[in-house]
GROMACS .gro file of C-alpha atoms in nm:
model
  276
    1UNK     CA    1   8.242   6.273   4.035
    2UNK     CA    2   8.210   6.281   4.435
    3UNK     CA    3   7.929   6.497   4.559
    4UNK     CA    4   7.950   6.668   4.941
    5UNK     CA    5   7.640   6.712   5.112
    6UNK     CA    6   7.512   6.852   5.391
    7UNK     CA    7   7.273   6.565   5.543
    8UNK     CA    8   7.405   6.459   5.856
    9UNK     CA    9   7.516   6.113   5.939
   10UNK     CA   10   7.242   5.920   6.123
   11UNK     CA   11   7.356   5.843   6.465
   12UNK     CA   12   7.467   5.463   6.542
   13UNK     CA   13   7.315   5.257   6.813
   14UNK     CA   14   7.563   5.311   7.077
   15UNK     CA   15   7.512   5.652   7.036
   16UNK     CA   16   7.176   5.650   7.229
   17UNK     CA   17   7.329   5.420   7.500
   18UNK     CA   18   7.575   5.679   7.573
   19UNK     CA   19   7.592   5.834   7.876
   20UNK     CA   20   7.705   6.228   7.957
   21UNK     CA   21   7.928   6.273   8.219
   22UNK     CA   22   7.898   6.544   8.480
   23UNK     CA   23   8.131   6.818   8.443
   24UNK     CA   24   8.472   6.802   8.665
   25UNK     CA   25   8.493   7.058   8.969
   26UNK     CA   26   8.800   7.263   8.912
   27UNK     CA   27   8.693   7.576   9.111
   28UNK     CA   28   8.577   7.666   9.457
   29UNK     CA   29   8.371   8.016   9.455
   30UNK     CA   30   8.579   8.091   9.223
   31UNK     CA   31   8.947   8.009   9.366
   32UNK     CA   32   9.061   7.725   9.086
   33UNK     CA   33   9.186   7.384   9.345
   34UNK     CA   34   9.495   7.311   9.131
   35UNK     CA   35   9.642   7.636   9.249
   36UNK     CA   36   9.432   7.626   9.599
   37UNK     CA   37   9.656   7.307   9.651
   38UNK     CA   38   9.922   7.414   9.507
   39UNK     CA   39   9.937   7.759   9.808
   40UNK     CA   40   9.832   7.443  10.061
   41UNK     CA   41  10.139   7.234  10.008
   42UNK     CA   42  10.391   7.523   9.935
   43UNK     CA   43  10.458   7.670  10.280
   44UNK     CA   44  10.514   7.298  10.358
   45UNK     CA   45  10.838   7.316  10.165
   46UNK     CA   46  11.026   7.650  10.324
   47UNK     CA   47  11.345   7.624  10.425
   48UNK     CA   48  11.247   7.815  10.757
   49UNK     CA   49  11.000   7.566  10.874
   50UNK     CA   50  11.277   7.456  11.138
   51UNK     CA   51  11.328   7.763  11.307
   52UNK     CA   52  10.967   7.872  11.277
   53UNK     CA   53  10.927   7.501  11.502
   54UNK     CA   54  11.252   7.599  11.679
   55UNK     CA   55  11.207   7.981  11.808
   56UNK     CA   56  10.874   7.883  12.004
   57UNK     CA   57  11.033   7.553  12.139
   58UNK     CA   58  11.308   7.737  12.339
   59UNK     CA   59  11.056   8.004  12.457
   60UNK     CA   60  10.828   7.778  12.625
   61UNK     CA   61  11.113   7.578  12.762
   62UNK     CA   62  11.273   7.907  12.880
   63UNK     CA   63  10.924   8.032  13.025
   64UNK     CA   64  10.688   7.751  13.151
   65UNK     CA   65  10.804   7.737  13.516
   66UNK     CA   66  10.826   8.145  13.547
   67UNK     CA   67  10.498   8.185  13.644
   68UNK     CA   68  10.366   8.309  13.991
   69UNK     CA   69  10.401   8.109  14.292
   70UNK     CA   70  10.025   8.150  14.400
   71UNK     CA   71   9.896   8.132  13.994
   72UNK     CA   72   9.555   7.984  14.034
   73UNK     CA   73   9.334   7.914  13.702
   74UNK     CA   74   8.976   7.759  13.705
   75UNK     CA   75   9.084   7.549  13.426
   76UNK     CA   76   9.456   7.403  13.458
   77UNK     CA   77   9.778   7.571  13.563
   78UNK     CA   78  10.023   7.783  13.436
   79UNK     CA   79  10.186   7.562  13.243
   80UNK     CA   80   9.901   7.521  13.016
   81UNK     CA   81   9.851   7.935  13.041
   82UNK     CA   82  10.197   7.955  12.875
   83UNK     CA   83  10.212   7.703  12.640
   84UNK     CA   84   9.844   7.815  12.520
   85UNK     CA   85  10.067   8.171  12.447
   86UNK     CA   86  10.362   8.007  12.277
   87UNK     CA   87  10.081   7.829  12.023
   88UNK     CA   88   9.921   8.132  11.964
   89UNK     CA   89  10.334   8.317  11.905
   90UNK     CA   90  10.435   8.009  11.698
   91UNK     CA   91  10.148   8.027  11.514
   92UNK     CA   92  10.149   8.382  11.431
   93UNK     CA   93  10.523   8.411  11.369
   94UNK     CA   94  10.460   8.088  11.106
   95UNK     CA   95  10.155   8.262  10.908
   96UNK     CA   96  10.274   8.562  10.934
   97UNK     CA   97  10.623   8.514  10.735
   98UNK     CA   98  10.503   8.224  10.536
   99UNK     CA   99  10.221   8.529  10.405
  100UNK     CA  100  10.455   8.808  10.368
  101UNK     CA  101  10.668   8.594  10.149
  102UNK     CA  102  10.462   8.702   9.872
  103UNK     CA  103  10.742   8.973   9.844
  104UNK     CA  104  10.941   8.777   9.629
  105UNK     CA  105  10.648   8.724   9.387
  106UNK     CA  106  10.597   9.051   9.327
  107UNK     CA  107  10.971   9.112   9.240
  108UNK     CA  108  10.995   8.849   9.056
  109UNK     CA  109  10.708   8.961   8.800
  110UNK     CA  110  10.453   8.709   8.916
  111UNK     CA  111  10.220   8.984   9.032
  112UNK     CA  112  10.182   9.090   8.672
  113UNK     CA  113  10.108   8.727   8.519
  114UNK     CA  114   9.784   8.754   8.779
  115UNK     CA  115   9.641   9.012   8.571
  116UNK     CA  116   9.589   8.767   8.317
  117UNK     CA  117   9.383   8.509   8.530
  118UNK     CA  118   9.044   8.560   8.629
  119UNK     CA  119   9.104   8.464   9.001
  120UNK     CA  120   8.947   8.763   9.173
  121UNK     CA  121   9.066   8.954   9.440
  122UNK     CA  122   8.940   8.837   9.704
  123UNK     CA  123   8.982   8.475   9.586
  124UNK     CA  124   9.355   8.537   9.595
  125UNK     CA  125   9.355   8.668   9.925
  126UNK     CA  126   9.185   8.381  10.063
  127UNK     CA  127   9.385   8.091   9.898
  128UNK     CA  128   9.705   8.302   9.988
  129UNK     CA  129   9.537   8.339  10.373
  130UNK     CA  130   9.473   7.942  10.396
  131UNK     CA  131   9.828   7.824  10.232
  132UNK     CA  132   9.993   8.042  10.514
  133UNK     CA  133   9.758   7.838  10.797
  134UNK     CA  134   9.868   7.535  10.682
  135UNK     CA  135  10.226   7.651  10.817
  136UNK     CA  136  10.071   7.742  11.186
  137UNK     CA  137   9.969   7.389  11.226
  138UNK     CA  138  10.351   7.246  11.318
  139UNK     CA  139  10.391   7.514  11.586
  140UNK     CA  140  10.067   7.443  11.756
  141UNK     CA  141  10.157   7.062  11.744
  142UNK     CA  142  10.475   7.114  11.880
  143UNK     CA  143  10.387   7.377  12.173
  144UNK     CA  144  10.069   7.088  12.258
  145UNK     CA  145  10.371   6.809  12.280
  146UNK     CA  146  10.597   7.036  12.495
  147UNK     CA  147  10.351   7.132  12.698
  148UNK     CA  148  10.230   6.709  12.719
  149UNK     CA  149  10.540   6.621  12.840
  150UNK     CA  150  10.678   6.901  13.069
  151UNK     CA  151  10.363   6.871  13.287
  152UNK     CA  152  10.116   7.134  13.167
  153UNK     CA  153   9.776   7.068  13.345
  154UNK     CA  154   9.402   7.132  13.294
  155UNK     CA  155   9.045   7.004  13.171
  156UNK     CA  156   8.992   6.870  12.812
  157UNK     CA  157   8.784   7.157  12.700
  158UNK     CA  158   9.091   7.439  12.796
  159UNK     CA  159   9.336   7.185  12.592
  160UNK     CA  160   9.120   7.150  12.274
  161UNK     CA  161   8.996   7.557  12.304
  162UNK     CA  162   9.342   7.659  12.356
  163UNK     CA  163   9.512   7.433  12.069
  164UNK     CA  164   9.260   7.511  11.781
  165UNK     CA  165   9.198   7.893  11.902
  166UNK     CA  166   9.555   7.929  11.857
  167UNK     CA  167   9.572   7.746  11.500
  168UNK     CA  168   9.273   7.970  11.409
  169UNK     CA  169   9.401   8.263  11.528
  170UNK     CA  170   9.661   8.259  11.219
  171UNK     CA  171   9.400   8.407  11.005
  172UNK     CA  172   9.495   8.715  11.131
  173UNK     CA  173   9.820   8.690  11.101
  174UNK     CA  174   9.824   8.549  10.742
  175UNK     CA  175   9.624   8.859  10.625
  176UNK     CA  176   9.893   9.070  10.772
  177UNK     CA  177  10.177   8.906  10.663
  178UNK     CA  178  10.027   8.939  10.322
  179UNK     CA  179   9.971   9.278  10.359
  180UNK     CA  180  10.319   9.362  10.439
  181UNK     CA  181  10.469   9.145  10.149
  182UNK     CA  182  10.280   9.358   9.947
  183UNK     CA  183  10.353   9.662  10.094
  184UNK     CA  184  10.721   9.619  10.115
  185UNK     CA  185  11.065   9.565   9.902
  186UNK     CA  186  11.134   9.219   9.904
  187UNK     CA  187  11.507   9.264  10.086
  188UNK     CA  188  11.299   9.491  10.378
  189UNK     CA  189  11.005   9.201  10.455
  190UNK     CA  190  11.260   8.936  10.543
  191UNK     CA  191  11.350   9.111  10.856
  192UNK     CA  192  11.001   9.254  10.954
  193UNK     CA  193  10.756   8.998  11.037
  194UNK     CA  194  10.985   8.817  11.319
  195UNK     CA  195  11.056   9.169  11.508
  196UNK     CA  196  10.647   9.301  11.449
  197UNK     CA  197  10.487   8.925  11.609
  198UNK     CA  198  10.775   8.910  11.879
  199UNK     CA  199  10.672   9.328  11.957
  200UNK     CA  200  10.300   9.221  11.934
  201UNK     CA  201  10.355   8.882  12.150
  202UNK     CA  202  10.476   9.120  12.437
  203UNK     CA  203  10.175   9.405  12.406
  204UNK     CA  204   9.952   9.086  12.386
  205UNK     CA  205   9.989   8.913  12.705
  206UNK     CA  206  10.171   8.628  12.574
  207UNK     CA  207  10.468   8.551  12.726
  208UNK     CA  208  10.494   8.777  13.064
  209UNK     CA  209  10.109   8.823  13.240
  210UNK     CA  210  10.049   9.215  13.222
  211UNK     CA  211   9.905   9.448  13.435
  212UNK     CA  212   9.837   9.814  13.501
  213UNK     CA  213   9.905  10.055  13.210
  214UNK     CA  214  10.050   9.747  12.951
  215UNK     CA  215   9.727   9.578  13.006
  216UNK     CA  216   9.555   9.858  12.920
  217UNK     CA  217   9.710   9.940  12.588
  218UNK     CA  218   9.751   9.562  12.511
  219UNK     CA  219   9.382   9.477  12.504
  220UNK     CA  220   9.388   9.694  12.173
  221UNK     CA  221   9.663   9.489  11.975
  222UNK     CA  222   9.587   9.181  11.735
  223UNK     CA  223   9.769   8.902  11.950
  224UNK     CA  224   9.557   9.005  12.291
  225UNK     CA  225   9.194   8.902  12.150
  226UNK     CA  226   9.327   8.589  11.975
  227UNK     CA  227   9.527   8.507  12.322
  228UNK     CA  228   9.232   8.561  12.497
  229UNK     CA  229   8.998   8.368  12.311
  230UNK     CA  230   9.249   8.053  12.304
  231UNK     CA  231   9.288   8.054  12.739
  232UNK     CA  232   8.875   8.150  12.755
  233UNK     CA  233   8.837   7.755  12.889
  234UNK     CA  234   9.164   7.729  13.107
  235UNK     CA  235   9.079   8.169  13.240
  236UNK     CA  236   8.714   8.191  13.217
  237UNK     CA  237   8.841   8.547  13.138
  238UNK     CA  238   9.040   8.600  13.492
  239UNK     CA  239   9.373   8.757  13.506
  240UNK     CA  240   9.722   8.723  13.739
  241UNK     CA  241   9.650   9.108  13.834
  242UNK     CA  242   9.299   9.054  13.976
  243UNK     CA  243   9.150   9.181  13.624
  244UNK     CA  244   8.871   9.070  13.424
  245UNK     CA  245   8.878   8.980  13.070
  246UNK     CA  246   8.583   8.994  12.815
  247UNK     CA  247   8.520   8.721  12.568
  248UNK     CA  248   8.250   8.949  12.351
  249UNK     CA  249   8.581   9.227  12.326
  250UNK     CA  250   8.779   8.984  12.298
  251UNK     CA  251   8.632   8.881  12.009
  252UNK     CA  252   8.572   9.187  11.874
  253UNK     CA  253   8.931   9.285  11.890
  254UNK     CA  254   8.981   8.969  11.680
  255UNK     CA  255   8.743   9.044  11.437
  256UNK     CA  256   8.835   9.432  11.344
  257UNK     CA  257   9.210   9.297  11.319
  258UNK     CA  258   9.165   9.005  11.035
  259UNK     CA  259   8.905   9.216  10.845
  260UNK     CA  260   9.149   9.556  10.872
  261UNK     CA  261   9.454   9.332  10.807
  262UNK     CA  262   9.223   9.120  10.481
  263UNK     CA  263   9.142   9.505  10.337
  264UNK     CA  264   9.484   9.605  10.361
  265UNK     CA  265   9.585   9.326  10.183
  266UNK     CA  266   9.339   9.309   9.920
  267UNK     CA  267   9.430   9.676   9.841
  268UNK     CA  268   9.783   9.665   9.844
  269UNK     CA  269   9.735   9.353   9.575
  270UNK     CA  270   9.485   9.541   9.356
  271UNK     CA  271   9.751   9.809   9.352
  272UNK     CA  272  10.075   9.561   9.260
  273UNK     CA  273   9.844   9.409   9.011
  274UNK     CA  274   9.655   9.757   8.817
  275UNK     CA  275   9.319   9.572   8.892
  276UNK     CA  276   8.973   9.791   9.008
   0.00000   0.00000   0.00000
């Protein structure tokens, strides 16, 4: 007759030898990295990544020599001033439909699955806000190389502030494109985010140096502050009308837009998804 007991089985000699292995890292602050990469190497894959590379191309080939005869800037020349711009538009116009692309997510259902993760809120904003960046960084590259060869001037420090203030400037941009995938059908976002940066690109001081009234009201929309803050080195805040720019409002300007933009978004998603 076999008899079960309860006495447990004295551990072997390797067993003290053994050695515990720390646990593997699979989440950030709680944003999981499989699906962090995952939004990273997506927007990489779009079938609009041409014309998003395209679009800004042609405008700063179209625009680079229409600046004033006597344009004077502390820190290079216009060249520089307008390629600085097209980053900042390229890079916009990327994040910003590479974000609102979310649309088809929520039609497809996806939005619902999410209630049945525990990736927060505000975790999902930010992963979806850094996988759209990733798409700003052609544009930039390619306005820095146009502007390289077609003779855009000025010091190393207006080259490297304009090129990475217009790469980081896409925050902004990603939290509204988010915001309007979310807020929108699907067959209406396609068309919006192309005619809302290109409207924004003109209030901002971008592509045509404002003055006057359109100054005025353009130092309160989302591209001016970021546009500002990428030509601080080549400016030092000075203007083609004889105006002076501030960096601290500039900033500001910056800073109310991604926040506003990042709260609109996180509400429209705790909406789409039922979450409080």
């Amino acid at each position: 007759m076999t008899i079960l007991t309860d006495t447990p089985t004295a551990p072997g000699p390797t067993a003290t030898n053994s050695v515990r292995l720390p646990p593997r890292r699979t989440r950030l602050r709680g944003i999981p990295l499989s699906y962090l990469w995952c939004e990273l190497r997506r927007p990489m894959r779009r079938s609009n990544l041409i014309f998003n590379l395209a679009l800004p191309a042609v405008l700063y080939l179209a625009l680079f020599r229409a600046g004033p005869s006597d344009a004077n800037l502390p820190g290079g020349n216009f060249a520089l001033w307008m390629m600085i711009g097209i980053a900042v538009y390229g890079s916009a116009a990327a994040s910003t439909s590479a974000a609102a692309s979310i649309a088809m997510e929520k039609a497809s259902g996806w939005m619902r699955t999410m209630r049945l993760t525990p990736l927060s809120t505000a975790g999902y904003v930010l992963t979806k806000i850094a996988g759209a960046m990733t798409m700003s960084i052609l544009p930039v590259g390619v306005a820095g190389l146009l502007g390289l060869l077609t003779g855009a001037r000025g010091t190393a420090a207006a080259w490297a502030c304009g090129l990475v203030g217009a790469w980081a400037s896409s925050a902004i941009f990603s939290a509204l494109g988010l915001a309007i995938g979310l807020a929108l059908r699907a067959e209406v976002v396609i068309h919006v985010p192309g005619l809302v940066i290109t409207a924004l690109a003109f209030l901002g001081n971008l592509f045509i140096p404002l003055s006057g009234t359109m100054l005025t009201i353009g130092r309160f929309t989302p591209m001016y502050g970021a546009a500002t803050i990428a030509r601080w080195s080549l400016t030092g805040g000075s203007s083609f009308s004889a105006d002076h720019d501030s960096l601290g409002w500039a900033v500001v300007n910056a800073a109310c837009w991604l926040v506003g933009f990042a709260l609109w978004a996180a509400r429209r998603f705790t909406k789409s998804t039922g979450r409080v």
